[in-house]
JSON list of C-alpha atoms in Angstrom, two decimals:
[
{"chain": "A", "resi": 1, "resn": "UNK", "atom": "CA", "xyz": [79.20, 47.70, -22.41]},
{"chain": "A", "resi": 2, "resn": "UNK", "atom": "CA", "xyz": [78.04, 46.16, -25.66]},
{"chain": "A", "resi": 3, "resn": "UNK", "atom": "CA", "xyz": [74.76, 44.54, -26.56]},
{"chain": "A", "resi": 4, "resn": "UNK", "atom": "CA", "xyz": [74.63, 41.17, -28.21]},
{"chain": "A", "resi": 5, "resn": "UNK", "atom": "CA", "xyz": [73.01, 37.86, -28.97]},
{"chain": "A", "resi": 6, "resn": "UNK", "atom": "CA", "xyz": [75.02, 34.65, -29.33]},
{"chain": "A", "resi": 7, "resn": "UNK", "atom": "CA", "xyz": [73.64, 31.79, -31.42]},
{"chain": "A", "resi": 8, "resn": "UNK", "atom": "CA", "xyz": [74.34, 28.67, -33.43]},
{"chain": "A", "resi": 9, "resn": "UNK", "atom": "CA", "xyz": [73.48, 28.90, -37.12]},
{"chain": "A", "resi": 10, "resn": "UNK", "atom": "CA", "xyz": [73.81, 25.61, -38.99]},
{"chain": "A", "resi": 11, "resn": "UNK", "atom": "CA", "xyz": [75.30, 25.95, -42.51]},
{"chain": "A", "resi": 12, "resn": "UNK", "atom": "CA", "xyz": [72.05, 24.61, -44.02]},
{"chain": "A", "resi": 13, "resn": "UNK", "atom": "CA", "xyz": [70.17, 27.52, -42.40]},
{"chain": "A", "resi": 14, "resn": "UNK", "atom": "CA", "xyz": [72.46, 30.31, -43.67]},
{"chain": "A", "resi": 15, "resn": "UNK", "atom": "CA", "xyz": [70.33, 31.27, -46.67]},
{"chain": "A", "resi": 16, "resn": "UNK", "atom": "CA", "xyz": [67.21, 31.70, -44.54]},
{"chain": "A", "resi": 17, "resn": "UNK", "atom": "CA", "xyz": [69.04, 33.81, -41.96]},
{"chain": "A", "resi": 18, "resn": "UNK", "atom": "CA", "xyz": [70.60, 35.91, -44.71]},
{"chain": "A", "resi": 19, "resn": "UNK", "atom": "CA", "xyz": [67.09, 36.57, -46.10]},
{"chain": "A", "resi": 20, "resn": "UNK", "atom": "CA", "xyz": [65.92, 37.46, -42.59]},
{"chain": "A", "resi": 21, "resn": "UNK", "atom": "CA", "xyz": [68.72, 40.04, -42.27]},
{"chain": "A", "resi": 22, "resn": "UNK", "atom": "CA", "xyz": [67.99, 41.46, -45.72]},
{"chain": "A", "resi": 23, "resn": "UNK", "atom": "CA", "xyz": [64.39, 42.08, -44.65]},
{"chain": "A", "resi": 24, "resn": "UNK", "atom": "CA", "xyz": [65.47, 45.02, -42.48]},
{"chain": "A", "resi": 25, "resn": "UNK", "atom": "CA", "xyz": [65.11, 48.41, -44.13]},
{"chain": "A", "resi": 26, "resn": "UNK", "atom": "CA", "xyz": [68.15, 50.38, -45.21]},
{"chain": "A", "resi": 27, "resn": "UNK", "atom": "CA", "xyz": [70.62, 47.55, -44.45]},
{"chain": "A", "resi": 28, "resn": "UNK", "atom": "CA", "xyz": [73.80, 46.70, -46.26]},
{"chain": "A", "resi": 29, "resn": "UNK", "atom": "CA", "xyz": [76.62, 44.28, -45.52]},
{"chain": "A", "resi": 30, "resn": "UNK", "atom": "CA", "xyz": [80.30, 45.14, -45.37]},
{"chain": "A", "resi": 31, "resn": "UNK", "atom": "CA", "xyz": [83.22, 42.76, -45.67]},
{"chain": "A", "resi": 32, "resn": "UNK", "atom": "CA", "xyz": [85.70, 42.36, -42.85]},
{"chain": "A", "resi": 33, "resn": "UNK", "atom": "CA", "xyz": [88.78, 43.15, -44.95]},
{"chain": "A", "resi": 34, "resn": "UNK", "atom": "CA", "xyz": [88.99, 46.28, -47.13]},
{"chain": "A", "resi": 35, "resn": "UNK", "atom": "CA", "xyz": [91.64, 47.07, -49.77]},
{"chain": "A", "resi": 36, "resn": "UNK", "atom": "CA", "xyz": [91.17, 50.82, -49.37]},
{"chain": "A", "resi": 37, "resn": "UNK", "atom": "CA", "xyz": [89.80, 53.22, -46.82]},
{"chain": "A", "resi": 38, "resn": "UNK", "atom": "CA", "xyz": [86.41, 52.92, -48.51]},
{"chain": "A", "resi": 39, "resn": "UNK", "atom": "CA", "xyz": [83.83, 50.37, -47.38]},
{"chain": "A", "resi": 40, "resn": "UNK", "atom": "CA", "xyz": [83.53, 47.19, -49.43]},
{"chain": "A", "resi": 41, "resn": "UNK", "atom": "CA", "xyz": [79.83, 46.38, -49.75]},
{"chain": "A", "resi": 42, "resn": "UNK", "atom": "CA", "xyz": [79.01, 42.69, -50.21]},
{"chain": "A", "resi": 43, "resn": "UNK", "atom": "CA", "xyz": [75.79, 41.13, -51.48]},
{"chain": "A", "resi": 44, "resn": "UNK", "atom": "CA", "xyz": [75.10, 38.78, -48.58]},
{"chain": "A", "resi": 45, "resn": "UNK", "atom": "CA", "xyz": [76.38, 37.28, -45.33]},
{"chain": "A", "resi": 46, "resn": "UNK", "atom": "CA", "xyz": [76.90, 33.74, -46.64]},
{"chain": "A", "resi": 47, "resn": "UNK", "atom": "CA", "xyz": [80.15, 31.99, -45.77]},
{"chain": "A", "resi": 48, "resn": "UNK", "atom": "CA", "xyz": [82.11, 30.91, -48.81]},
{"chain": "A", "resi": 49, "resn": "UNK", "atom": "CA", "xyz": [85.72, 30.82, -47.58]},
{"chain": "A", "resi": 50, "resn": "UNK", "atom": "CA", "xyz": [86.13, 32.04, -44.01]},
{"chain": "A", "resi": 51, "resn": "UNK", "atom": "CA", "xyz": [89.94, 31.94, -44.30]},
{"chain": "A", "resi": 52, "resn": "UNK", "atom": "CA", "xyz": [89.96, 34.50, -47.14]},
{"chain": "A", "resi": 53, "resn": "UNK", "atom": "CA", "xyz": [86.95, 36.57, -46.10]},
{"chain": "A", "resi": 54, "resn": "UNK", "atom": "CA", "xyz": [87.15, 36.32, -42.31]},
{"chain": "A", "resi": 55, "resn": "UNK", "atom": "CA", "xyz": [84.37, 35.15, -40.05]},
{"chain": "A", "resi": 56, "resn": "UNK", "atom": "CA", "xyz": [83.00, 38.64, -39.39]},
{"chain": "A", "resi": 57, "resn": "UNK", "atom": "CA", "xyz": [80.88, 40.87, -41.56]},
{"chain": "A", "resi": 58, "resn": "UNK", "atom": "CA", "xyz": [79.41, 44.21, -40.57]},
{"chain": "A", "resi": 59, "resn": "UNK", "atom": "CA", "xyz": [75.77, 45.27, -40.85]},
{"chain": "A", "resi": 60, "resn": "UNK", "atom": "CA", "xyz": [75.14, 48.96, -41.36]},
{"chain": "A", "resi": 61, "resn": "UNK", "atom": "CA", "xyz": [72.42, 51.36, -42.37]},
{"chain": "A", "resi": 62, "resn": "UNK", "atom": "CA", "xyz": [73.18, 52.83, -45.79]},
{"chain": "A", "resi": 63, "resn": "UNK", "atom": "CA", "xyz": [72.89, 56.34, -44.38]},
{"chain": "A", "resi": 64, "resn": "UNK", "atom": "CA", "xyz": [75.72, 55.58, -41.91]},
{"chain": "A", "resi": 65, "resn": "UNK", "atom": "CA", "xyz": [78.29, 54.57, -44.53]},
{"chain": "A", "resi": 66, "resn": "UNK", "atom": "CA", "xyz": [79.78, 58.07, -44.43]},
{"chain": "A", "resi": 67, "resn": "UNK", "atom": "CA", "xyz": [80.48, 57.73, -40.69]},
{"chain": "A", "resi": 68, "resn": "UNK", "atom": "CA", "xyz": [82.69, 54.65, -40.84]},
{"chain": "A", "resi": 69, "resn": "UNK", "atom": "CA", "xyz": [86.20, 54.94, -39.43]},
{"chain": "A", "resi": 70, "resn": "UNK", "atom": "CA", "xyz": [88.99, 52.64, -40.56]},
{"chain": "A", "resi": 71, "resn": "UNK", "atom": "CA", "xyz": [92.42, 51.66, -39.33]},
{"chain": "A", "resi": 72, "resn": "UNK", "atom": "CA", "xyz": [95.19, 50.25, -41.49]},
{"chain": "A", "resi": 73, "resn": "UNK", "atom": "CA", "xyz": [96.81, 46.90, -40.65]},
{"chain": "A", "resi": 74, "resn": "UNK", "atom": "CA", "xyz": [100.25, 47.18, -42.22]},
{"chain": "A", "resi": 75, "resn": "UNK", "atom": "CA", "xyz": [101.22, 43.54, -41.65]},
{"chain": "A", "resi": 76, "resn": "UNK", "atom": "CA", "xyz": [98.25, 42.35, -43.75]},
{"chain": "A", "resi": 77, "resn": "UNK", "atom": "CA", "xyz": [98.09, 45.38, -46.04]},
{"chain": "A", "resi": 78, "resn": "UNK", "atom": "CA", "xyz": [94.39, 45.92, -45.47]},
{"chain": "A", "resi": 79, "resn": "UNK", "atom": "CA", "xyz": [91.96, 48.25, -43.78]},
{"chain": "A", "resi": 80, "resn": "UNK", "atom": "CA", "xyz": [89.60, 47.18, -41.00]},
{"chain": "A", "resi": 81, "resn": "UNK", "atom": "CA", "xyz": [86.56, 49.03, -39.73]},
{"chain": "A", "resi": 82, "resn": "UNK", "atom": "CA", "xyz": [87.00, 50.56, -36.29]},
{"chain": "A", "resi": 83, "resn": "UNK", "atom": "CA", "xyz": [83.90, 48.91, -34.89]},
{"chain": "A", "resi": 84, "resn": "UNK", "atom": "CA", "xyz": [84.28, 50.65, -31.53]},
{"chain": "A", "resi": 85, "resn": "UNK", "atom": "CA", "xyz": [83.55, 54.09, -32.97]},
{"chain": "A", "resi": 86, "resn": "UNK", "atom": "CA", "xyz": [81.74, 53.22, -36.21]},
{"chain": "A", "resi": 87, "resn": "UNK", "atom": "CA", "xyz": [77.96, 52.72, -36.44]},
{"chain": "A", "resi": 88, "resn": "UNK", "atom": "CA", "xyz": [78.15, 49.01, -37.31]},
{"chain": "A", "resi": 89, "resn": "UNK", "atom": "CA", "xyz": [76.45, 45.90, -36.00]},
{"chain": "A", "resi": 90, "resn": "UNK", "atom": "CA", "xyz": [79.06, 43.13, -36.07]},
{"chain": "A", "resi": 91, "resn": "UNK", "atom": "CA", "xyz": [78.00, 39.69, -37.27]},
{"chain": "A", "resi": 92, "resn": "UNK", "atom": "CA", "xyz": [80.46, 37.00, -36.21]},
{"chain": "A", "resi": 93, "resn": "UNK", "atom": "CA", "xyz": [79.32, 34.17, -38.42]},
{"chain": "A", "resi": 94, "resn": "UNK", "atom": "CA", "xyz": [79.07, 30.55, -37.30]},
{"chain": "A", "resi": 95, "resn": "UNK", "atom": "CA", "xyz": [82.08, 28.76, -38.73]},
{"chain": "A", "resi": 96, "resn": "UNK", "atom": "CA", "xyz": [82.19, 24.98, -39.06]},
{"chain": "A", "resi": 97, "resn": "UNK", "atom": "CA", "xyz": [85.53, 23.35, -38.46]},
{"chain": "A", "resi": 98, "resn": "UNK", "atom": "CA", "xyz": [85.85, 19.56, -38.55]},
{"chain": "A", "resi": 99, "resn": "UNK", "atom": "CA", "xyz": [82.92, 18.39, -36.39]},
{"chain": "A", "resi": 100, "resn": "UNK", "atom": "CA", "xyz": [82.46, 21.72, -34.55]},
{"chain": "A", "resi": 101, "resn": "UNK", "atom": "CA", "xyz": [79.97, 24.48, -35.22]},
{"chain": "A", "resi": 102, "resn": "UNK", "atom": "CA", "xyz": [81.32, 27.61, -33.56]},
{"chain": "A", "resi": 103, "resn": "UNK", "atom": "CA", "xyz": [78.96, 30.08, -31.96]},
{"chain": "A", "resi": 104, "resn": "UNK", "atom": "CA", "xyz": [78.17, 33.29, -33.79]},
{"chain": "A", "resi": 105, "resn": "UNK", "atom": "CA", "xyz": [76.86, 36.59, -32.56]},
{"chain": "A", "resi": 106, "resn": "UNK", "atom": "CA", "xyz": [75.42, 39.96, -33.42]},
{"chain": "A", "resi": 107, "resn": "UNK", "atom": "CA", "xyz": [77.12, 42.66, -31.36]},
{"chain": "A", "resi": 108, "resn": "UNK", "atom": "CA", "xyz": [77.49, 46.42, -31.09]},
{"chain": "A", "resi": 109, "resn": "UNK", "atom": "CA", "xyz": [78.62, 49.07, -28.65]},
{"chain": "A", "resi": 110, "resn": "UNK", "atom": "CA", "xyz": [76.18, 51.95, -28.03]},
{"chain": "A", "resi": 111, "resn": "UNK", "atom": "CA", "xyz": [79.01, 54.21, -26.83]},
{"chain": "A", "resi": 112, "resn": "UNK", "atom": "CA", "xyz": [82.79, 54.36, -26.90]},
{"chain": "A", "resi": 113, "resn": "UNK", "atom": "CA", "xyz": [85.68, 56.23, -25.32]},
{"chain": "A", "resi": 114, "resn": "UNK", "atom": "CA", "xyz": [87.53, 58.94, -27.24]},
{"chain": "A", "resi": 115, "resn": "UNK", "atom": "CA", "xyz": [90.08, 61.20, -25.51]},
{"chain": "A", "resi": 116, "resn": "UNK", "atom": "CA", "xyz": [88.97, 59.82, -22.13]},
{"chain": "A", "resi": 117, "resn": "UNK", "atom": "CA", "xyz": [85.36, 60.86, -22.79]},
{"chain": "A", "resi": 118, "resn": "UNK", "atom": "CA", "xyz": [82.34, 58.61, -23.31]},
{"chain": "A", "resi": 119, "resn": "UNK", "atom": "CA", "xyz": [80.82, 59.26, -26.73]},
{"chain": "A", "resi": 120, "resn": "UNK", "atom": "CA", "xyz": [77.26, 58.11, -27.38]},
{"chain": "A", "resi": 121, "resn": "UNK", "atom": "CA", "xyz": [76.62, 56.65, -30.81]},
{"chain": "A", "resi": 122, "resn": "UNK", "atom": "CA", "xyz": [73.73, 58.00, -32.87]},
{"chain": "A", "resi": 123, "resn": "UNK", "atom": "CA", "xyz": [70.44, 57.20, -31.11]},
{"chain": "A", "resi": 124, "resn": "UNK", "atom": "CA", "xyz": [68.79, 56.05, -34.35]},
{"chain": "A", "resi": 125, "resn": "UNK", "atom": "CA", "xyz": [71.65, 53.61, -34.99]},
{"chain": "A", "resi": 126, "resn": "UNK", "atom": "CA", "xyz": [71.36, 52.24, -31.43]},
{"chain": "A", "resi": 127, "resn": "UNK", "atom": "CA", "xyz": [67.59, 51.84, -31.81]},
{"chain": "A", "resi": 128, "resn": "UNK", "atom": "CA", "xyz": [68.06, 50.09, -35.19]},
{"chain": "A", "resi": 129, "resn": "UNK", "atom": "CA", "xyz": [70.69, 47.70, -33.79]},
{"chain": "A", "resi": 130, "resn": "UNK", "atom": "CA", "xyz": [68.62, 46.92, -30.69]},
{"chain": "A", "resi": 131, "resn": "UNK", "atom": "CA", "xyz": [65.63, 46.19, -32.95]},
{"chain": "A", "resi": 132, "resn": "UNK", "atom": "CA", "xyz": [67.63, 43.72, -35.09]},
{"chain": "A", "resi": 133, "resn": "UNK", "atom": "CA", "xyz": [69.01, 41.95, -32.01]},
{"chain": "A", "resi": 134, "resn": "UNK", "atom": "CA", "xyz": [65.51, 41.76, -30.51]},
{"chain": "A", "resi": 135, "resn": "UNK", "atom": "CA", "xyz": [64.05, 40.29, -33.72]},
{"chain": "A", "resi": 136, "resn": "UNK", "atom": "CA", "xyz": [66.98, 37.86, -33.96]},
{"chain": "A", "resi": 137, "resn": "UNK", "atom": "CA", "xyz": [66.22, 36.56, -30.45]},
{"chain": "A", "resi": 138, "resn": "UNK", "atom": "CA", "xyz": [62.74, 35.68, -31.69]},
{"chain": "A", "resi": 139, "resn": "UNK", "atom": "CA", "xyz": [64.06, 34.25, -34.96]},
{"chain": "A", "resi": 140, "resn": "UNK", "atom": "CA", "xyz": [66.15, 31.55, -33.26]},
{"chain": "A", "resi": 141, "resn": "UNK", "atom": "CA", "xyz": [64.83, 28.77, -31.07]},
{"chain": "A", "resi": 142, "resn": "UNK", "atom": "CA", "xyz": [65.72, 28.95, -27.38]},
{"chain": "A", "resi": 143, "resn": "UNK", "atom": "CA", "xyz": [67.33, 25.88, -25.82]},
{"chain": "A", "resi": 144, "resn": "UNK", "atom": "CA", "xyz": [67.63, 25.74, -22.03]},
{"chain": "A", "resi": 145, "resn": "UNK", "atom": "CA", "xyz": [70.37, 23.63, -20.49]},
{"chain": "A", "resi": 146, "resn": "UNK", "atom": "CA", "xyz": [72.39, 23.04, -17.32]},
{"chain": "A", "resi": 147, "resn": "UNK", "atom": "CA", "xyz": [75.90, 21.76, -16.89]},
{"chain": "A", "resi": 148, "resn": "UNK", "atom": "CA", "xyz": [76.40, 18.73, -14.72]},
{"chain": "A", "resi": 149, "resn": "UNK", "atom": "CA", "xyz": [76.78, 19.80, -11.10]},
{"chain": "A", "resi": 150, "resn": "UNK", "atom": "CA", "xyz": [75.39, 23.29, -11.75]},
{"chain": "A", "resi": 151, "resn": "UNK", "atom": "CA", "xyz": [72.05, 24.66, -10.64]},
{"chain": "A", "resi": 152, "resn": "UNK", "atom": "CA", "xyz": [72.22, 27.61, -13.06]},
{"chain": "A", "resi": 153, "resn": "UNK", "atom": "CA", "xyz": [70.15, 27.31, -16.23]},
{"chain": "A", "resi": 154, "resn": "UNK", "atom": "CA", "xyz": [71.67, 28.64, -19.45]},
{"chain": "A", "resi": 155, "resn": "UNK", "atom": "CA", "xyz": [70.02, 29.62, -22.72]},
{"chain": "A", "resi": 156, "resn": "UNK", "atom": "CA", "xyz": [71.34, 28.91, -26.17]},
{"chain": "A", "resi": 157, "resn": "UNK", "atom": "CA", "xyz": [69.77, 30.26, -29.36]},
{"chain": "A", "resi": 158, "resn": "UNK", "atom": "CA", "xyz": [69.81, 27.87, -32.29]},
{"chain": "A", "resi": 159, "resn": "UNK", "atom": "CA", "xyz": [68.71, 27.74, -35.91]},
{"chain": "A", "resi": 160, "resn": "UNK", "atom": "CA", "xyz": [66.23, 25.08, -37.00]},
{"chain": "A", "resi": 161, "resn": "UNK", "atom": "CA", "xyz": [68.84, 22.53, -38.12]},
{"chain": "A", "resi": 162, "resn": "UNK", "atom": "CA", "xyz": [71.15, 23.17, -35.14]},
{"chain": "A", "resi": 163, "resn": "UNK", "atom": "CA", "xyz": [68.20, 22.61, -32.79]},
{"chain": "A", "resi": 164, "resn": "UNK", "atom": "CA", "xyz": [67.35, 19.35, -34.57]},
{"chain": "A", "resi": 165, "resn": "UNK", "atom": "CA", "xyz": [70.90, 18.11, -34.05]},
{"chain": "A", "resi": 166, "resn": "UNK", "atom": "CA", "xyz": [70.66, 18.81, -30.31]},
{"chain": "A", "resi": 167, "resn": "UNK", "atom": "CA", "xyz": [67.19, 17.40, -29.74]},
{"chain": "A", "resi": 168, "resn": "UNK", "atom": "CA", "xyz": [67.98, 14.28, -31.81]},
{"chain": "A", "resi": 169, "resn": "UNK", "atom": "CA", "xyz": [71.15, 13.79, -29.70]},
{"chain": "A", "resi": 170, "resn": "UNK", "atom": "CA", "xyz": [73.34, 14.10, -32.80]},
{"chain": "A", "resi": 171, "resn": "UNK", "atom": "CA", "xyz": [75.26, 17.01, -31.25]},
{"chain": "A", "resi": 172, "resn": "UNK", "atom": "CA", "xyz": [76.18, 18.40, -27.84]},
{"chain": "A", "resi": 173, "resn": "UNK", "atom": "CA", "xyz": [77.01, 21.87, -26.58]},
{"chain": "A", "resi": 174, "resn": "UNK", "atom": "CA", "xyz": [80.70, 22.42, -25.86]},
{"chain": "A", "resi": 175, "resn": "UNK", "atom": "CA", "xyz": [81.75, 22.78, -22.24]},
{"chain": "A", "resi": 176, "resn": "UNK", "atom": "CA", "xyz": [81.71, 26.58, -22.23]},
{"chain": "A", "resi": 177, "resn": "UNK", "atom": "CA", "xyz": [78.81, 26.91, -24.68]},
{"chain": "A", "resi": 178, "resn": "UNK", "atom": "CA", "xyz": [80.89, 28.34, -27.53]},
{"chain": "A", "resi": 179, "resn": "UNK", "atom": "CA", "xyz": [80.59, 25.38, -29.89]},
{"chain": "A", "resi": 180, "resn": "UNK", "atom": "CA", "xyz": [78.27, 22.62, -30.95]},
{"chain": "A", "resi": 181, "resn": "UNK", "atom": "CA", "xyz": [80.04, 19.28, -31.35]},
{"chain": "A", "resi": 182, "resn": "UNK", "atom": "CA", "xyz": [78.46, 17.02, -33.93]},
{"chain": "A", "resi": 183, "resn": "UNK", "atom": "CA", "xyz": [78.63, 13.33, -32.97]}
]
């Protein structure tokens, strides 16, 4: 089972979150699509054109670059990182589409199955990823909410601007909590 944090990052808060991620030692960012079986390192996590670049980027320790596994997608003529077996922390970025801000997440799997055997990922990688997720939980603001007719209380993690939209009633959480609808 993977470990993750889901959150809403408003486009105006992207630069600050990118700086936050860059503050972690030994980190580099990898694009989602790769032209060869070699990792494509990118300078930042900022969204410029999510159609061309994809919504996901990978976070990795520089020392783990040699351990990345790829698989080729013939239909699109590109290579993708095998994130199940590779030591990467996936960052699904928050994409805005019309008046929706889609939820993003940081996610990784501490172990994977290979030849019907559980394989543990490197303990230092797991510790590093857990640390980033833990710090990210503290970076975002927690918003507690309930759905009408439910007694269960949910938590959403939001960037500064996304929180302002909710508290000022200029946005609402989508029914299943995966998007923020701007009024």
